Coordinates of C-alpha atoms in Angstrom, one line a residue:
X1 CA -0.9 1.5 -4.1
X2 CA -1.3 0.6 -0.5
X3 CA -0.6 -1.9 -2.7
X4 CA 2.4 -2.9 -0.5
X5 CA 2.3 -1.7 2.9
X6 CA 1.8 -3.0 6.7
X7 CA 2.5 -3.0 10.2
X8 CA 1.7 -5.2 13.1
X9 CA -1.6 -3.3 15.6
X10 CA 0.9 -4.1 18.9
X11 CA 1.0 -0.7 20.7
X12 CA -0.4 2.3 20.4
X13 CA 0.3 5.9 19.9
X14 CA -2.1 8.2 21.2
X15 CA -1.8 12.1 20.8
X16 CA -3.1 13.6 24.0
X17 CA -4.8 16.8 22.0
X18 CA -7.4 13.8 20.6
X19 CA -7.7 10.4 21.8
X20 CA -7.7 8.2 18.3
X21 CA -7.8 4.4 18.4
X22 CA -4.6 4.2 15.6
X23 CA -1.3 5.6 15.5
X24 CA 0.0 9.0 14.8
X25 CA 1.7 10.1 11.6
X26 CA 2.3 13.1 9.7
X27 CA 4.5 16.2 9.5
X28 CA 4.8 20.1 10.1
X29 CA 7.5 21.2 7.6
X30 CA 8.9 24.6 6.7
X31 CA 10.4 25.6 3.6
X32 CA 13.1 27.6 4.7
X33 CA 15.6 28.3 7.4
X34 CA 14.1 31.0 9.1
X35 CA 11.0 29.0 10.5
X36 CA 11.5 25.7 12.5
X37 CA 13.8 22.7 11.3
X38 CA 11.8 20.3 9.6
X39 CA 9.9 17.6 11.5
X40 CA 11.2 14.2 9.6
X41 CA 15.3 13.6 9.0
X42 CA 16.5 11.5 6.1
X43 CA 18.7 8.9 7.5
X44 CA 21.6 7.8 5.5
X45 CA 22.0 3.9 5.4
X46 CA 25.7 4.5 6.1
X47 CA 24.3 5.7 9.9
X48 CA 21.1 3.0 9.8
X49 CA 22.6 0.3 8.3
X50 CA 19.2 -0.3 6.1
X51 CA 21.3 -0.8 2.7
X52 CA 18.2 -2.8 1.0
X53 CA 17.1 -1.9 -2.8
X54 CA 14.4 -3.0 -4.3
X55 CA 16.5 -3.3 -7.8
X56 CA 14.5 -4.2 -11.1
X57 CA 16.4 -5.0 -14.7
X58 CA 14.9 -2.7 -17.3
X59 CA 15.2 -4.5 -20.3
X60 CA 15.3 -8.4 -19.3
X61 CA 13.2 -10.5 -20.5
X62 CA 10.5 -9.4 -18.2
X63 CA 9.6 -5.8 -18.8
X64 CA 7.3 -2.8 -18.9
X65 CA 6.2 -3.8 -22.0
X66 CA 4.9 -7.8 -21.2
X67 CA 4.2 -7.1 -18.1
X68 CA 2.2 -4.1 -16.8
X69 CA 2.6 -4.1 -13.1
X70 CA 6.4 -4.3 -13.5
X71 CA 7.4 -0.8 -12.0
X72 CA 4.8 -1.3 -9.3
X73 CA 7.4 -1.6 -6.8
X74 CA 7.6 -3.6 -3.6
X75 CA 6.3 -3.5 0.1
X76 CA 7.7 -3.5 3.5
X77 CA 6.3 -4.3 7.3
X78 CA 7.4 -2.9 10.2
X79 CA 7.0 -5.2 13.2
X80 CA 9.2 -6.6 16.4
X81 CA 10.1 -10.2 15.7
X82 CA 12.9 -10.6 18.5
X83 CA 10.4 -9.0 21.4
X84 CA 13.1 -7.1 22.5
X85 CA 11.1 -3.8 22.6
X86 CA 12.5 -2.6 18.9
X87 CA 10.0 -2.6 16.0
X88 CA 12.2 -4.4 12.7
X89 CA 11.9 -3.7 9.3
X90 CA 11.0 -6.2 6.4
X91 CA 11.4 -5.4 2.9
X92 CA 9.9 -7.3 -0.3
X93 CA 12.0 -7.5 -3.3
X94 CA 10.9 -8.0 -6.9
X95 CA 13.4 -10.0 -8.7
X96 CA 16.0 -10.3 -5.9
X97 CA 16.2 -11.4 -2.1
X98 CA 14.1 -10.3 0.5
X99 CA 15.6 -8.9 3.4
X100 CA 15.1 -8.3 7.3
X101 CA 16.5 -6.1 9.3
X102 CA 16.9 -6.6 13.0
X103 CA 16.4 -3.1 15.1
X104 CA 19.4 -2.8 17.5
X105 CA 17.9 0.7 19.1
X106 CA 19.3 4.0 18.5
X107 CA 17.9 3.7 14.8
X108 CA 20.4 1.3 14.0
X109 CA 19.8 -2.0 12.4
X110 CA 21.9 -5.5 10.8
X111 CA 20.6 -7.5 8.4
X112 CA 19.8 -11.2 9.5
X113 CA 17.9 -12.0 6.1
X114 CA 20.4 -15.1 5.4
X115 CA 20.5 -16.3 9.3
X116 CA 16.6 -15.9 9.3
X117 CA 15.8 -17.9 6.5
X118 CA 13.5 -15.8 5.2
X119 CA 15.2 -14.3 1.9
X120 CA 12.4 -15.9 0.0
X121 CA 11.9 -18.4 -3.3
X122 CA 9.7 -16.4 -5.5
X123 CA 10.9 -14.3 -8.2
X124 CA 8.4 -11.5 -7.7
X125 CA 7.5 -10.7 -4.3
X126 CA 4.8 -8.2 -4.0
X127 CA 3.3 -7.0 -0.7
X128 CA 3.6 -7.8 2.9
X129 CA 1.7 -8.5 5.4
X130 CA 2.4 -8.8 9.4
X131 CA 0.1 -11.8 11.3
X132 CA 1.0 -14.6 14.1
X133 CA -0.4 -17.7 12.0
X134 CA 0.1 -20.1 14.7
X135 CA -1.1 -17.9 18.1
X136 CA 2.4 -18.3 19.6
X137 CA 2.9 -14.7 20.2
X138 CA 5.6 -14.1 17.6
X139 CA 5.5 -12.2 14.2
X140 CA 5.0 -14.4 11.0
X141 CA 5.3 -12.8 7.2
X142 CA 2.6 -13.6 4.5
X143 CA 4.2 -12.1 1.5
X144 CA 2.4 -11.8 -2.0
X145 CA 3.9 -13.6 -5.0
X146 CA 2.9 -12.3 -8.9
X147 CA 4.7 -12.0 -12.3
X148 CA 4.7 -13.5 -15.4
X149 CA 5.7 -17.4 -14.7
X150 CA 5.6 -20.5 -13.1
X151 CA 7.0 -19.2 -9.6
X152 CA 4.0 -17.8 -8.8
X153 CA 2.6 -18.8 -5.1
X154 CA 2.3 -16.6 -1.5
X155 CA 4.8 -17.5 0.9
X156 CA 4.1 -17.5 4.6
X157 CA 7.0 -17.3 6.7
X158 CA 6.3 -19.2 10.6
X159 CA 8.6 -18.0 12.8
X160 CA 10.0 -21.4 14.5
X161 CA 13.2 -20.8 16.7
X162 CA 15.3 -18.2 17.8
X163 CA 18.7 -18.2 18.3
X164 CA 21.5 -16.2 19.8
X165 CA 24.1 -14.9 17.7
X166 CA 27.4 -12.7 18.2
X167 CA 27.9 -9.8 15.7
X168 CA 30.7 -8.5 14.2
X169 CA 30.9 -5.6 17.1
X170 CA 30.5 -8.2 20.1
X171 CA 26.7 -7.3 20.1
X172 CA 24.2 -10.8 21.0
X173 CA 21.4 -10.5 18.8
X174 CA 18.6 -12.8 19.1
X175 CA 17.6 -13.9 15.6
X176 CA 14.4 -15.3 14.6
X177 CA 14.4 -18.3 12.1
X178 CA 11.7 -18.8 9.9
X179 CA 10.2 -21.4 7.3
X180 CA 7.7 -21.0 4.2
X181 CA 4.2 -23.1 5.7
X182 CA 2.5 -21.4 3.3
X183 CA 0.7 -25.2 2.3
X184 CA 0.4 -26.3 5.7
X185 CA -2.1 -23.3 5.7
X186 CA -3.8 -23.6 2.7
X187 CA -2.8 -20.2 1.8
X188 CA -0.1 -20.8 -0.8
X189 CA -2.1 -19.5 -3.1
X190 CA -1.2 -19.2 -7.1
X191 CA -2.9 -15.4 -8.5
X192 CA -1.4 -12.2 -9.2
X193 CA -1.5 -11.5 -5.8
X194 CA -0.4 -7.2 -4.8
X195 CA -0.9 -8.1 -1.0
X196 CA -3.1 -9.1 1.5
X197 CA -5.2 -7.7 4.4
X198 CA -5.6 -9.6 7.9
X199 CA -9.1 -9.3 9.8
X200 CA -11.5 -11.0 11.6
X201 CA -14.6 -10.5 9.4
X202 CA -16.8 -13.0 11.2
X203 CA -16.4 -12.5 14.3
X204 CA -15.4 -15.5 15.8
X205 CA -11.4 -14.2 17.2
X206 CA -9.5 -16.1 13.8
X207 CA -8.2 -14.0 12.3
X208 CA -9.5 -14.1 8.5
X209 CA -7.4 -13.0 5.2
X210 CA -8.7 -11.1 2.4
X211 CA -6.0 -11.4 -1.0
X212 CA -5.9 -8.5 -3.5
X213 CA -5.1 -9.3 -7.0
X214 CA -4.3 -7.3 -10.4
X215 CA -5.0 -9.1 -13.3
X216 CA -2.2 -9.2 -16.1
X217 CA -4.8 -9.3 -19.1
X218 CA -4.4 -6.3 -21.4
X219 CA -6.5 -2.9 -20.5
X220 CA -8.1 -2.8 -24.1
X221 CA -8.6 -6.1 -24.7
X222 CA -11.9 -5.4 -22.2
X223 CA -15.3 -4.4 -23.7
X224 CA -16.6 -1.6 -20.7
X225 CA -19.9 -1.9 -21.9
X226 CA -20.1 -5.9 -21.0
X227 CA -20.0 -5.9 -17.5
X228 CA -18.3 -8.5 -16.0
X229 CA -18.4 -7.8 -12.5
X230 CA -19.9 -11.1 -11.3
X231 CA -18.1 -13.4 -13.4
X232 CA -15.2 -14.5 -11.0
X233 CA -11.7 -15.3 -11.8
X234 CA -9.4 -17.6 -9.6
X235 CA -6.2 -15.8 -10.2
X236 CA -6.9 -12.2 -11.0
X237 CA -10.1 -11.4 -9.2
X238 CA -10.1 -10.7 -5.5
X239 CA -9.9 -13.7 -2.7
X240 CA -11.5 -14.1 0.9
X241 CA -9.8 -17.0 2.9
X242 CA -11.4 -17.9 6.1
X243 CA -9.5 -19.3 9.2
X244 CA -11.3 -22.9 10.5
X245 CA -9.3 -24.6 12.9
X246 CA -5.2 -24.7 11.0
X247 CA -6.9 -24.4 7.7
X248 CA -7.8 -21.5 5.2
X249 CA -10.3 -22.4 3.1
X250 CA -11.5 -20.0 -0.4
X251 CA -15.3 -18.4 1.1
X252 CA -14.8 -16.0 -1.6
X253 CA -18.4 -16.7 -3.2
X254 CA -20.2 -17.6 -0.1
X255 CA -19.4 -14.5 1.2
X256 CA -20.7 -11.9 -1.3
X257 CA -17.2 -10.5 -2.2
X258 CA -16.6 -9.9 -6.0
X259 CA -14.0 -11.9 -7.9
X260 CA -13.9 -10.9 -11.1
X261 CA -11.3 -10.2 -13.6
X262 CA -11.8 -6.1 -14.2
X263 CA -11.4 -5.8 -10.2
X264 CA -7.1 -4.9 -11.3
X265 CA -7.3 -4.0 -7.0
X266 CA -4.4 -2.1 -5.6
X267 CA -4.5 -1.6 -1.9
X268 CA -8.2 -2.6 0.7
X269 CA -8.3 -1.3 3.8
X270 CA -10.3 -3.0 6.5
X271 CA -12.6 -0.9 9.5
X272 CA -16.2 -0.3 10.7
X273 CA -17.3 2.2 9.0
X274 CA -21.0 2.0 9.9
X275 CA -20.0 1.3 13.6
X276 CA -21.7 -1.8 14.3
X277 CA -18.9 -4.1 16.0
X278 CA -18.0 -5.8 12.6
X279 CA -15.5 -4.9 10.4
X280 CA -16.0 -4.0 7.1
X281 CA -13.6 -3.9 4.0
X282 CA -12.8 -1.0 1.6
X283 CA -11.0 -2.1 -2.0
X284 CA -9.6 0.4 -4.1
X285 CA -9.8 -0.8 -7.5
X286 CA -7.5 0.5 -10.7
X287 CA -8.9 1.2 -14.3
X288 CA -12.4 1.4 -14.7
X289 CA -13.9 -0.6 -12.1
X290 CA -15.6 1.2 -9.3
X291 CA -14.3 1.1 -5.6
X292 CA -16.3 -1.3 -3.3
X293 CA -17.0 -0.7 0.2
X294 CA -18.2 -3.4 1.7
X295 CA -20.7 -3.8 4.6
X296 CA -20.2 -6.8 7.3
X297 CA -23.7 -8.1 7.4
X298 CA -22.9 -9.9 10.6
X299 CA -24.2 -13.6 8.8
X300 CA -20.5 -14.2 7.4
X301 CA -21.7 -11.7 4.3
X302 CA -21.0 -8.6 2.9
X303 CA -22.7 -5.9 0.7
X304 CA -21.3 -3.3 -1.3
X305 CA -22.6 -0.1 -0.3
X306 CA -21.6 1.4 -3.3
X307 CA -24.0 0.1 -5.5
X308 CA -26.2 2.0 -3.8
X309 CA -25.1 5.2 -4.8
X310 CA -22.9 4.8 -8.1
X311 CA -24.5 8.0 -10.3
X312 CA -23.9 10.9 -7.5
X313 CA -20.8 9.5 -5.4
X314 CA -18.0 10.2 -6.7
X315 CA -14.7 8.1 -7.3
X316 CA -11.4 8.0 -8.6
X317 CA -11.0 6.3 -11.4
X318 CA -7.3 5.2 -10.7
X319 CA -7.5 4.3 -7.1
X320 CA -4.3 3.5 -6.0
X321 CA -3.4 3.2 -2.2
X322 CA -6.0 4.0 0.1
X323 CA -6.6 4.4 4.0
X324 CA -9.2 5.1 6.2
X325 CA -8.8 7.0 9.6
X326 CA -11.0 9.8 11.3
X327 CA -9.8 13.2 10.0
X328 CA -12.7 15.2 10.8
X329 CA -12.7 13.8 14.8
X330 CA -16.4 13.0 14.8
X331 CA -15.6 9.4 15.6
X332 CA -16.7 8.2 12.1
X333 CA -13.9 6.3 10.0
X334 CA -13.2 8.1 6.4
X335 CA -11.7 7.2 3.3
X336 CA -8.8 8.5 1.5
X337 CA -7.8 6.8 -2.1
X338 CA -5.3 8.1 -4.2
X339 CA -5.8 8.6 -7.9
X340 CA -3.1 9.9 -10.3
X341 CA -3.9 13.6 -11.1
X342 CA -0.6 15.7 -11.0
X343 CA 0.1 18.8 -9.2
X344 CA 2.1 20.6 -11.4
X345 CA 1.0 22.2 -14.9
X346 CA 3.9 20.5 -16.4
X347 CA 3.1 17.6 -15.7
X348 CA -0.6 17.7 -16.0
X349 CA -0.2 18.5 -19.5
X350 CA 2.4 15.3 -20.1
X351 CA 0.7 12.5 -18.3
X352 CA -2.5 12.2 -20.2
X353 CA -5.0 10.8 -17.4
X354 CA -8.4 12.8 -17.6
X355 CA -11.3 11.3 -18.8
X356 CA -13.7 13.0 -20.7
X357 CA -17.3 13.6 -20.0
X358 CA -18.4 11.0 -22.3
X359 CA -16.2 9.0 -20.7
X360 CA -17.9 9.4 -17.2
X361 CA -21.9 9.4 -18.3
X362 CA -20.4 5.8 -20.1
X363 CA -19.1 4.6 -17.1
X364 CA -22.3 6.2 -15.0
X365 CA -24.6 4.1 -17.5
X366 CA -22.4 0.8 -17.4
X367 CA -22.9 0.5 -13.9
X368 CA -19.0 1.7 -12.7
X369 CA -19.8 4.8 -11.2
X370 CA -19.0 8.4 -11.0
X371 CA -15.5 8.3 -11.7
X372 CA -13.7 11.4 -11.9
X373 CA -9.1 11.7 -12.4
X374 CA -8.2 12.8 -8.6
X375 CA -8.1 11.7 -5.0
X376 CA -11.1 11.4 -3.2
X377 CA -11.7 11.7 0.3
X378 CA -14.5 9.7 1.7
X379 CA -16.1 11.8 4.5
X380 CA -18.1 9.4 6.5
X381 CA -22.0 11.0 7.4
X382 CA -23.2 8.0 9.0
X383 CA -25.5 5.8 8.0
X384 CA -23.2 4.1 5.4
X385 CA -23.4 7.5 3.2
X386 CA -20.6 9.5 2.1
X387 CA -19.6 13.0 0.6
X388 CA -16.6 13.3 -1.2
X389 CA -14.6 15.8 0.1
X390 CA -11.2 15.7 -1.4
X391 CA -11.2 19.1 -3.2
X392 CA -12.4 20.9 -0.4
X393 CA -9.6 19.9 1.9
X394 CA -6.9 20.4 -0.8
X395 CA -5.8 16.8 -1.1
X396 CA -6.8 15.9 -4.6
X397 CA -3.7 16.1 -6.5
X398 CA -0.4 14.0 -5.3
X399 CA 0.9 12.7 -9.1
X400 CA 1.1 8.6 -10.0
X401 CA 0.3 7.7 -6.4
X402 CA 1.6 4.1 -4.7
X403 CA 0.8 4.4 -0.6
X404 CA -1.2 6.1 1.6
X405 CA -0.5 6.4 5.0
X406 CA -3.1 8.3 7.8
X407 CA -2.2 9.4 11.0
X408 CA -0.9 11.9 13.4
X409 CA 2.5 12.2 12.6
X410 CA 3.1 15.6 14.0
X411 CA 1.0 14.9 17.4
X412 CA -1.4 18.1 16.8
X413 CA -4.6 16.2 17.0
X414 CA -5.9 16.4 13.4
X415 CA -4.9 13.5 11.1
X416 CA -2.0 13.7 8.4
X417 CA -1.6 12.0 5.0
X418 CA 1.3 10.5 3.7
X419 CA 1.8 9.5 0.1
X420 CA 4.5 7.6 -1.7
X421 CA 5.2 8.7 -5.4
X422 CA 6.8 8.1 -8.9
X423 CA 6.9 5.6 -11.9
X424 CA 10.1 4.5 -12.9
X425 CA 9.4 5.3 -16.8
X426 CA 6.6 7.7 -17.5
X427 CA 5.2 5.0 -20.3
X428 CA 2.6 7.3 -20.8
X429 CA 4.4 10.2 -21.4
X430 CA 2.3 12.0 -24.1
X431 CA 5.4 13.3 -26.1
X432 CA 6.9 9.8 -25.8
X433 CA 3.7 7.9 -27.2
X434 CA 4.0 10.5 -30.2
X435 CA 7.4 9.4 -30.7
X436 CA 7.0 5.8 -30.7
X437 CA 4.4 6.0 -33.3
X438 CA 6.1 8.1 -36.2
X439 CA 7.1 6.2 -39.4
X440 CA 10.8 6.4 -38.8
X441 CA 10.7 5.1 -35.2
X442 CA 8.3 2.3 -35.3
X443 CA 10.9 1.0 -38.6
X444 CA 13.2 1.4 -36.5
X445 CA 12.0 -0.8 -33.8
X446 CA 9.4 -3.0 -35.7
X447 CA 11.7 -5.5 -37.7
X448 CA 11.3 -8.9 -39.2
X449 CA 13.4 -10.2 -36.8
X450 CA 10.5 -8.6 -34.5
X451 CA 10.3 -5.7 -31.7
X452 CA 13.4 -4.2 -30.5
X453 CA 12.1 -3.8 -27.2
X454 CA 15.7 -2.2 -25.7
X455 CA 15.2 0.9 -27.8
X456 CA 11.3 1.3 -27.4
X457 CA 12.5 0.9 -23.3
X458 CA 15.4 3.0 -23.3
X459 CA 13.8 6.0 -24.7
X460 CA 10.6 6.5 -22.2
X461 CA 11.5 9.1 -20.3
X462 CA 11.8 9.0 -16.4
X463 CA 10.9 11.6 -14.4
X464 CA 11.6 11.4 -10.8
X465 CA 8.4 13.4 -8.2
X466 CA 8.8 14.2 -4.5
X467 CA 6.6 12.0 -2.0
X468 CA 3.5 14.3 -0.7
X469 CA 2.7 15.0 2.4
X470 CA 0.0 16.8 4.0
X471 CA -0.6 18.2 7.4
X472 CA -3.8 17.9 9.3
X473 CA -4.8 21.6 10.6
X474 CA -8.5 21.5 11.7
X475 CA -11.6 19.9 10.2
X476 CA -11.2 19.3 6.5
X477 CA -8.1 21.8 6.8
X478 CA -5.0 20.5 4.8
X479 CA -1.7 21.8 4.1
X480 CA 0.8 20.6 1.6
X481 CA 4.2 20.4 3.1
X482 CA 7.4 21.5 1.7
X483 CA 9.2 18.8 -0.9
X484 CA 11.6 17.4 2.0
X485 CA 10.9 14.0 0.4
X486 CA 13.5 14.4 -2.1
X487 CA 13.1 13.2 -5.7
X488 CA 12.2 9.8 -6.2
X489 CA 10.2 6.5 -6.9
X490 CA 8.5 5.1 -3.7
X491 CA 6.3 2.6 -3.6
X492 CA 5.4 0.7 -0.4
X493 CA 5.8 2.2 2.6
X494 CA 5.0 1.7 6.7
X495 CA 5.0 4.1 9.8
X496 CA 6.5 2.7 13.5
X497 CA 8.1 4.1 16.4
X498 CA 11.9 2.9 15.4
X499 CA 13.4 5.2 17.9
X500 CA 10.6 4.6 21.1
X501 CA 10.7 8.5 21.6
X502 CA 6.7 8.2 20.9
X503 CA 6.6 10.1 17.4
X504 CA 5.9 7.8 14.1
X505 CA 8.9 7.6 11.7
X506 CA 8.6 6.3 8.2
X507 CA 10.2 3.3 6.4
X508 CA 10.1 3.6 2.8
X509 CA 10.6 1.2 -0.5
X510 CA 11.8 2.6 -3.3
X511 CA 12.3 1.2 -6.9
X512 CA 15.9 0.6 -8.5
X513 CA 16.9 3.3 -5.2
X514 CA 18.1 2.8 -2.1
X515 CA 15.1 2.3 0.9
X516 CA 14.2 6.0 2.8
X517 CA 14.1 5.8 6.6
X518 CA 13.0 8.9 8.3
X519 CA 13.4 9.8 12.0
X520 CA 10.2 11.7 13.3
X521 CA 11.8 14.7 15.6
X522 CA 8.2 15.9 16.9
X523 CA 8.9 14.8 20.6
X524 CA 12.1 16.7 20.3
X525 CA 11.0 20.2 18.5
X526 CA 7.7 20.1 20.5
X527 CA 7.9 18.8 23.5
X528 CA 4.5 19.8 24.6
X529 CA 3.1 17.7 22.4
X530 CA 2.6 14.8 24.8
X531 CA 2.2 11.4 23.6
X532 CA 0.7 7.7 25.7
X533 CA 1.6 4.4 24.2
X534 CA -0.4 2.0 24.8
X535 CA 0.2 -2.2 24.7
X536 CA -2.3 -4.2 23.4
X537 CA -2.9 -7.8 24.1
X538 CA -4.7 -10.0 22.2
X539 CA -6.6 -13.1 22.6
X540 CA -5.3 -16.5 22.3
X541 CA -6.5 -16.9 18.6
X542 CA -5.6 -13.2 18.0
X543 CA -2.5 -12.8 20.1
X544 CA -1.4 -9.0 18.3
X545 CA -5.3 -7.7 19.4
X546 CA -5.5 -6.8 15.7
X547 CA -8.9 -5.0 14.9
X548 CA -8.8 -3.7 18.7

């Protein structure tokens, strides 16, 4: 899921071998030690100082089992709070604090969570997202809020002060201190919120926030066939707040955006697609709900160019975390969404996740679309029409997908694809689900006293997967890089230049793990590849230039 991932649109990295309005991101990586050391270097947190994880209790009151979203994972933003030059890192925790991390160069960091004030009150944090709510020209925090109780509201953390403080090696640090003016806003919103996406959909330089939200009703308590698309839903359908004057106020309706409860979204991306100087939204959706991708009418509306072409377009039916950058280099935005389809025969044959024809001409006739198990990459043709691509280039497999992250990471020219991995339990494992439902088990664990829910926990298996990553070669022209990643379960993730050596590294969150930061060594192995960085600055109302 994109679910849980951000970073602040300040500067700019440019490959010289193709000018691209983003950043740069991916990798070149060799399997062995004959070819060329590979391009991104696991930092320990002993040499970082990043010691944050995202730790979750397996068999608390809370679990898998109540609550579906539980091994989702958590986000982190990537952004310079100090202005002292050094992007920081922000991680969201679920059931613990939050934590910041204050960049003193040379890739090492301290953690001025507690001295910030911006550890957080909720007891599950989601995603994370990077804005300056009050156009003073300093980073502020809007971070998601979801779970299964009363503690349920978005924060929004203002930065207010800063402070110089002495560490413990002599070192001034100027620390930022925030507060939660989340009400002050309007936006301290009470859903199931995954995260949020800032963008200025109207045009008028406020910047505008659209809410993602995952319902927690259960999957097969939903009739397919009664489509419920435009019957909206306050807390787990979808939300569009727009900025007028301090105030965000709900256009969800007004707008044309769908609310409704069978939305379950998991990352939206915002971009022009069609080219037209407005930006238009993409929303991955998980279950059986088609993706939307909707059109900026220009009036304060949008339309979902999807509908338009359900029964031949092709989507995944799992979309996960989703991106959209130019891989082809035609100047046309594409699409990338990440589904769940393994790439191994192992565990293709484990995770059950294929739907059947029957399943698709239902879903065809329902009015969800062509839904098929795998990634899909959007290629953009103009004219608001697509071809999915995804097989063709090679990226269609990546396992039980969270982020997606597009760029240049290896400064080539061609755009990479970055993907964060793993569930903690494999709750679907088909050889568990057999187990669970013989005689002698479900006696075992369904009692009068009632559901033993430490045994049914304890015995899902867990199977740790590598992150994926693949390199950009040419058009359409994918290769998957060697497993570097290291086994794991990652969930949000962000790129930045932590080092200022003008190569993307890659902050990671992981679940019940400790956070991966990876130093991109591009600018040192290829040295030819030359880089520009460019500053962007915004307006008054839009001080960070994001959309630029």
């Amino acid at each position: 899921m994109n679910t849980v991932l951000t970073q602040t649109k300040r500067w700019v990295t440019i490959s010289l071998c193709k000018v691209i309005p983003l950043i740069c991101l991916l990798a070149s990586c060799m399997p062995n030690e004959l070819q060329e050391p590979t391009l991104f270097t696991k930092l320990d947190p002993s040499r970082t100082g990043v010691d944050f994880e995202n730790t979750i209790d397996l068999f608390g009151e809370t679990n898998i089992y109540n609550y579906r979203n539980y091994y989702n994972g958590g986000g982190v933003a990537i952004a310079d709070v100090n202005h002292d030059g050094y992007p920081d890192i922000f991680f969201t925790s679920n059931q613990e604090s939050n934590r910041l991390y204050l960049n003193k160069g040379d890739l090492s960091f301290v953690d001025i969570t507690d001295e910030s004030g911006i550890s957080g009150s909720r007891s599950w944090s989601t995603g994370v997202t990077t804005l300056d709510i009050n156009h003073d020209g300093a980073i502020d925090f809007y971070v998601g809020a979801a779970g299964e109780n009363e503690n349920r509201r978005n924060e929004l953390f203002v930065q207010i002060d800063m402070r110089i403080q002495v560490d413990e090696f002599g070192d001034s640090l100027l620390i930022p201190l925030y507060e939660d003016q989340a009400q002050v806003y309007g936006l301290d919103y009470d859903g199931m919120t995954i995260s949020s996406t800032v963008f200025d959909y109207d045009g008028d330089d406020q910047l505008d926030l659209y809410i993602q939200n995952n319902e927690e009703k259960a999957i097969d308590s939903f009739d397919l066939s009664n489509n419920e698309r435009l019957e909206r839903s306050q807390k787990g359908g979808d939300q569009l707040f727009k900025r007028v004057g301090d105030q965000y106020l709900n256009v969800t309706a007004e707008a044309g955006i769908y609310s409704s409860i069978i939305g379950f979204t998991l990352s939206a991306t915002a971009s022009d697609v069609n080219s037209d100087g407005f930006t238009d939204l993409f929303v991955a959706n998980d279950f059986f709900e088609r993706d939307y991708l909707y059109i900026n009418q220009q009036d304060g509306t949008f339309r979902d160019a999807f509908q338009d072409q359900p029964a031949h377009h092709s989507m995944s039916v799992a979309s996960m975390g989703s991106d959209v950058a130019d891989v082809t280099r035609d100047g046309l935005p594409d699409i990338y969404v990440a589904d769940m389809l393994p790439r191994d025969d192992a565990r293709l044959k484990s995770i059950p996740c294929c739907v059947t024809w029957e399943n698709i001409n239902d879903r065809i006739q329902w009015g969800y679309g062509y839904q098929i198990t795998r990634n899909t990459l959007h290629v953009n043709r103009g004219n608001e029409s697509f071809s999915e691509l995804g097989r063709i280039a090679k990226v269609e497999a990546s396992d039980w997908s969270w982020a997606v992250l597009m760029n240049d990471y290896d400064l080539n020219g061609w755009t990479d694809i970055y993907i964060t991995n793993g569930l903690l339990q494999d709750i679907t494992n088909a050889d568990y689900l057999k187990e669970v439902s013989t005689p002698d088990v479900v006696r075992s664990i369904v009692t009068q006293e009632g559901v033993d829910f430490y045994e049914l926990i304890e015995i899902i298996p867990s199977t740790p997967v590598p992150n994926v990553a693949f390199s950009g070669k040419g058009y359409l022209e994918f290769e998957e890089m060697a497993d570097l990643w290291g086994l794991s379960f990652s969930s949000g993730a962000a790129w930045g230049d932590l080092d200022s050596d003008g190569d993307l590294d890659l902050v990671v969150n992981d679940l019940n793990g400790s956070a991966r930061l990876y130093e991109n060594r591009t600018t040192d192995l290829h040295p030819e590849r030359t880089w520009l960085r460019v500053d962007l600055k915004g307006s008054a109302t839009n001080t960070l230039a994001i959309g630029a």
